[in-house]
CSV table of C-alpha atoms in Angstrom, one decimal:
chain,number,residue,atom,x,y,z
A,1260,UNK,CA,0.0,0.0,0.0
A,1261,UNK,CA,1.6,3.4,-0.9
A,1262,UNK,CA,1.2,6.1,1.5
A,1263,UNK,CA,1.6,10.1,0.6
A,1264,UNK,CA,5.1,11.4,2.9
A,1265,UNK,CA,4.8,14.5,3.6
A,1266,UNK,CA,6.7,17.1,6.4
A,1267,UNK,CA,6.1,16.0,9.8
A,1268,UNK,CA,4.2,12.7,9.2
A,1269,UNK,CA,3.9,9.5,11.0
A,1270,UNK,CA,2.4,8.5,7.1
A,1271,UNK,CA,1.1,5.1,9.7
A,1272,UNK,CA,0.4,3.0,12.2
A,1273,UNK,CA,0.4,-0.7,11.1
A,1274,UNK,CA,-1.6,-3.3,13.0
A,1275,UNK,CA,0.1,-7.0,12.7
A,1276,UNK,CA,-2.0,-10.2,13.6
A,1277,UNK,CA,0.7,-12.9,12.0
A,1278,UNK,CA,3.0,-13.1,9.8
A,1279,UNK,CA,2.0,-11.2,6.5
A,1280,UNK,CA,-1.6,-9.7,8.2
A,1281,UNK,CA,-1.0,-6.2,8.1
A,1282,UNK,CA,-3.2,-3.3,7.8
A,1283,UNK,CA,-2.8,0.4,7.9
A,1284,UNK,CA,-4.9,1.4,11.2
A,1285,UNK,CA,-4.3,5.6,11.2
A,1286,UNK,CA,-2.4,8.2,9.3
A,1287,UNK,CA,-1.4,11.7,11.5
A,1288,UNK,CA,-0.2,14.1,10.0
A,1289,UNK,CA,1.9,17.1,12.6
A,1290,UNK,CA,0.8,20.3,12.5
A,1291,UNK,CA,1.6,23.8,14.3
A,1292,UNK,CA,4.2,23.2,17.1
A,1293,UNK,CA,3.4,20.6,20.0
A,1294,UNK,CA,4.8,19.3,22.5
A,1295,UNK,CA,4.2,15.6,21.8
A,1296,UNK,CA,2.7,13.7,19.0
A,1297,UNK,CA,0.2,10.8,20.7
A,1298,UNK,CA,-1.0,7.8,18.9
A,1299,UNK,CA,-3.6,5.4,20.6
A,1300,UNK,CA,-2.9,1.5,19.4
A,1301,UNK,CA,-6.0,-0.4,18.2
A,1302,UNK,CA,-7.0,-3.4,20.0
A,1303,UNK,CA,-6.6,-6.3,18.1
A,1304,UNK,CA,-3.0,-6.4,16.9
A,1305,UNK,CA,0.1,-8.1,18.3
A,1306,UNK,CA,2.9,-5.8,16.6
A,1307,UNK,CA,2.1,-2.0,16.0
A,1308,UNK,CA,5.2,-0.3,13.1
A,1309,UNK,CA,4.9,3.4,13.6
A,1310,UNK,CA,6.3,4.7,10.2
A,1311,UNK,CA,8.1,8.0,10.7
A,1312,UNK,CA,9.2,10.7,8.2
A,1313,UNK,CA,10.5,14.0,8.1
A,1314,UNK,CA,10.2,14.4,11.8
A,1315,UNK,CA,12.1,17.7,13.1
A,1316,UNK,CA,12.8,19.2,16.2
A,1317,UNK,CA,12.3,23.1,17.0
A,1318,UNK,CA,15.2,23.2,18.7
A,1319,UNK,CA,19.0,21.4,18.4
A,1320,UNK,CA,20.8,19.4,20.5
A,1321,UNK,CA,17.6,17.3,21.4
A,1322,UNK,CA,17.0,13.2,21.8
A,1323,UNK,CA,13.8,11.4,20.7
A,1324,UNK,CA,12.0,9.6,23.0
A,1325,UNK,CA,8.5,7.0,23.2
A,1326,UNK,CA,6.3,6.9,26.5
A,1327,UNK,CA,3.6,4.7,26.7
A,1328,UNK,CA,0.3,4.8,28.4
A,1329,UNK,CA,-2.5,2.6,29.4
A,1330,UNK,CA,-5.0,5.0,30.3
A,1331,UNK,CA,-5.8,5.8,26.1
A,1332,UNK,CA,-3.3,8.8,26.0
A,1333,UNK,CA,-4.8,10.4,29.2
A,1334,UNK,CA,-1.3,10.1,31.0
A,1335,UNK,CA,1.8,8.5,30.0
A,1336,UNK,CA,4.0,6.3,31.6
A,1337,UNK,CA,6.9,9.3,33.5
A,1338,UNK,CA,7.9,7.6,36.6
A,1339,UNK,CA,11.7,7.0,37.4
A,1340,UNK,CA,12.2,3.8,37.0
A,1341,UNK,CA,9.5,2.7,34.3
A,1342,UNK,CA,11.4,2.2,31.4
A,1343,UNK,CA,15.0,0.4,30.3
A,1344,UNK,CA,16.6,0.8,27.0
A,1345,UNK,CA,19.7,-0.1,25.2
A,1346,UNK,CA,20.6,2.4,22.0
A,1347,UNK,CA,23.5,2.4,19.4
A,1348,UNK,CA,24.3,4.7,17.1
A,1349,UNK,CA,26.2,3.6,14.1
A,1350,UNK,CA,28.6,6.7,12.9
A,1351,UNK,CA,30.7,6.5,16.4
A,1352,UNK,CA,30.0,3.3,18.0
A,1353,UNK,CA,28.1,5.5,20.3
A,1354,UNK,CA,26.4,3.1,23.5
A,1355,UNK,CA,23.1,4.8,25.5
A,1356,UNK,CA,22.2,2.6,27.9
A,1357,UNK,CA,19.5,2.9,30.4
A,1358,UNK,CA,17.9,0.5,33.2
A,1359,UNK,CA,16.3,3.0,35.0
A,1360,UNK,CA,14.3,5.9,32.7
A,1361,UNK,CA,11.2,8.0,32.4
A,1362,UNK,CA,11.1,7.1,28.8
A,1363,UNK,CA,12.8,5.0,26.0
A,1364,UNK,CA,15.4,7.3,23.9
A,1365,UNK,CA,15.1,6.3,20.6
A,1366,UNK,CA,17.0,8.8,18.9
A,1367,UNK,CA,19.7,11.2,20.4
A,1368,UNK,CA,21.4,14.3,19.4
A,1369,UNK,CA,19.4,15.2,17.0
A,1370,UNK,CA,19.9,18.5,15.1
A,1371,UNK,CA,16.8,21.4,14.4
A,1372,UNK,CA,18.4,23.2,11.6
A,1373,UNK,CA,16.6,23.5,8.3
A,1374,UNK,CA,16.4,19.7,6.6
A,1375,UNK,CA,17.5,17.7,9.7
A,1376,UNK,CA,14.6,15.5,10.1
A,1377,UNK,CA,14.0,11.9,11.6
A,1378,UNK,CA,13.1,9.3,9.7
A,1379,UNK,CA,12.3,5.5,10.5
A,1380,UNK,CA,10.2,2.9,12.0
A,1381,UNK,CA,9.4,2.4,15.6
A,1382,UNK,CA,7.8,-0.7,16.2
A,1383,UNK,CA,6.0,-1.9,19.9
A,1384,UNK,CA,5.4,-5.4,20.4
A,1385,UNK,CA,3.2,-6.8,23.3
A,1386,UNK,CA,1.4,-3.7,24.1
A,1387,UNK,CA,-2.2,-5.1,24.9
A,1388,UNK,CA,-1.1,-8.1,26.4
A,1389,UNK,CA,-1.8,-7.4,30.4
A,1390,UNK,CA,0.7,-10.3,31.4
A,1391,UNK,CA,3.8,-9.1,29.9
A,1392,UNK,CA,6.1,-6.3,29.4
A,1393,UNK,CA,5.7,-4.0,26.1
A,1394,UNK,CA,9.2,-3.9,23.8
A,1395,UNK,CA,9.7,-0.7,21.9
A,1396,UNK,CA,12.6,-1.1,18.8
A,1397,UNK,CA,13.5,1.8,17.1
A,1398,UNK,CA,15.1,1.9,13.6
A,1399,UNK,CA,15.4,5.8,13.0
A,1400,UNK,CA,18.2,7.7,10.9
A,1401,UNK,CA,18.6,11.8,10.9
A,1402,UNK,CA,21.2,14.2,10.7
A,1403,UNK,CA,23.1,15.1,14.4
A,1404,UNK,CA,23.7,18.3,15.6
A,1405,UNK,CA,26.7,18.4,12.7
A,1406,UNK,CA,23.8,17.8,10.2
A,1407,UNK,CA,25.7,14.7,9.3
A,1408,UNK,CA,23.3,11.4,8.4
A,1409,UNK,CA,23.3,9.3,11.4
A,1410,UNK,CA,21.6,5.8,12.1
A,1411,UNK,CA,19.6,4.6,16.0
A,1412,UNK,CA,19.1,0.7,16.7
A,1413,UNK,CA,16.8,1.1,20.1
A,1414,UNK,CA,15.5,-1.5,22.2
A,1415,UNK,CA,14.0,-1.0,25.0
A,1416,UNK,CA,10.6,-1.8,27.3
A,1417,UNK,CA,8.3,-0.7,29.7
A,1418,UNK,CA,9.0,-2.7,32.7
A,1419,UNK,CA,5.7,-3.2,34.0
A,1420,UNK,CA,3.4,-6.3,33.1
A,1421,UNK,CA,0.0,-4.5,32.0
A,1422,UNK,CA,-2.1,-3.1,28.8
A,1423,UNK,CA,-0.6,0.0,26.8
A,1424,UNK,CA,-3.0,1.4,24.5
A,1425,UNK,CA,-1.3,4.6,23.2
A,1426,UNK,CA,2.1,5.4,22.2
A,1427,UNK,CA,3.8,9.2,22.3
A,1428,UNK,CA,6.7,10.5,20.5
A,1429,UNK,CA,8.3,13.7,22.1
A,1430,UNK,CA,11.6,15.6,22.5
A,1431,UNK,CA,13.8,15.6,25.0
A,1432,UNK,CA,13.3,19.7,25.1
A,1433,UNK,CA,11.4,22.1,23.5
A,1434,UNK,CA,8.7,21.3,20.8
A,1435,UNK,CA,8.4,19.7,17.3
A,1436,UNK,CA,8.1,21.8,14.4
């Protein structure tokens, strides 16, 4: 299925039930400045693939993060503690590790001059199921603060057994523009 990429677009969420059983579940499209972009996850699915392009900070020198929530989007998951997450970052051999966050970085040092975007897949696996923990991986390249092209491998997960029905994508400061 082709999708339409424009600025500031998660183009979709994908809903996964086996092995080739996909279908596109919601398209967002970012607009103004905020703070956050929040995207609630179907029931139904056992994989959710949050496509991501063109997504750019309004300020430099920031990280990505995910939060999840199981309240529908009401709150999200903040608390110290909640999250652990292993990152690399391919230009440097670059390690950010984390058992002990308020979030899951899937993306750091990005850049918010003109063209330095994000661009990738983030995909959540287990997020409905009450008994176990939800896995975020994160497969995002961008430009750094040096506007040079740089490539993310995240894993990480919410370390509490329970439901999480929405998903949010923030920066670590300021807004996304």
């Amino acid at each position: 299925t082709a999708t339409k990429i424009t600025p500031g677009l998660i183009t979709s969420v994908v809903g996964v039930t086996g092995a080739s059983n996909t279908k596109i579940l919601s398209t967002t499209t970012i607009t103004g400045d905020p703070a956050s972009v929040d995207v609630a996850l179907t029931a139904g699915y056992t994989r959710y693939e949050l496509e991501v392009f063109n997504l750019a900070p309004g300020t430099d020198s920031i990280a990505w993060y995910v939060r999840l929530s199981n309240d529908g989007g009401s709150t999200f998951e903040a608390d110290s503690g909640d999250y652990a997450y292993q990152g690399l970052r391919y230009a440097d051999d670059w390690n950010n590790i984390s058992s002990s966050a308020t979030f899951i970085s899937v993306h750091g040092s990005a850049g918010g001059a003109a063209g330095e975007i994000m661009n990738g897949t983030i995909t959540i696996t287990g997020a409905l199921n009450a008994s176990t923990m939800t896995f975020v991986h994160a497969s995002l390249d961008g430009d750094n603060t040096a506007a040079e092209p740089t490539m993310f491998d995240t894993m990480g997960r919410y370390k509490t057994a329970e439901a999480c029905n929405a998903v949010q994508i923030l920066p670590s400061s300021g807004t996304i523009s």
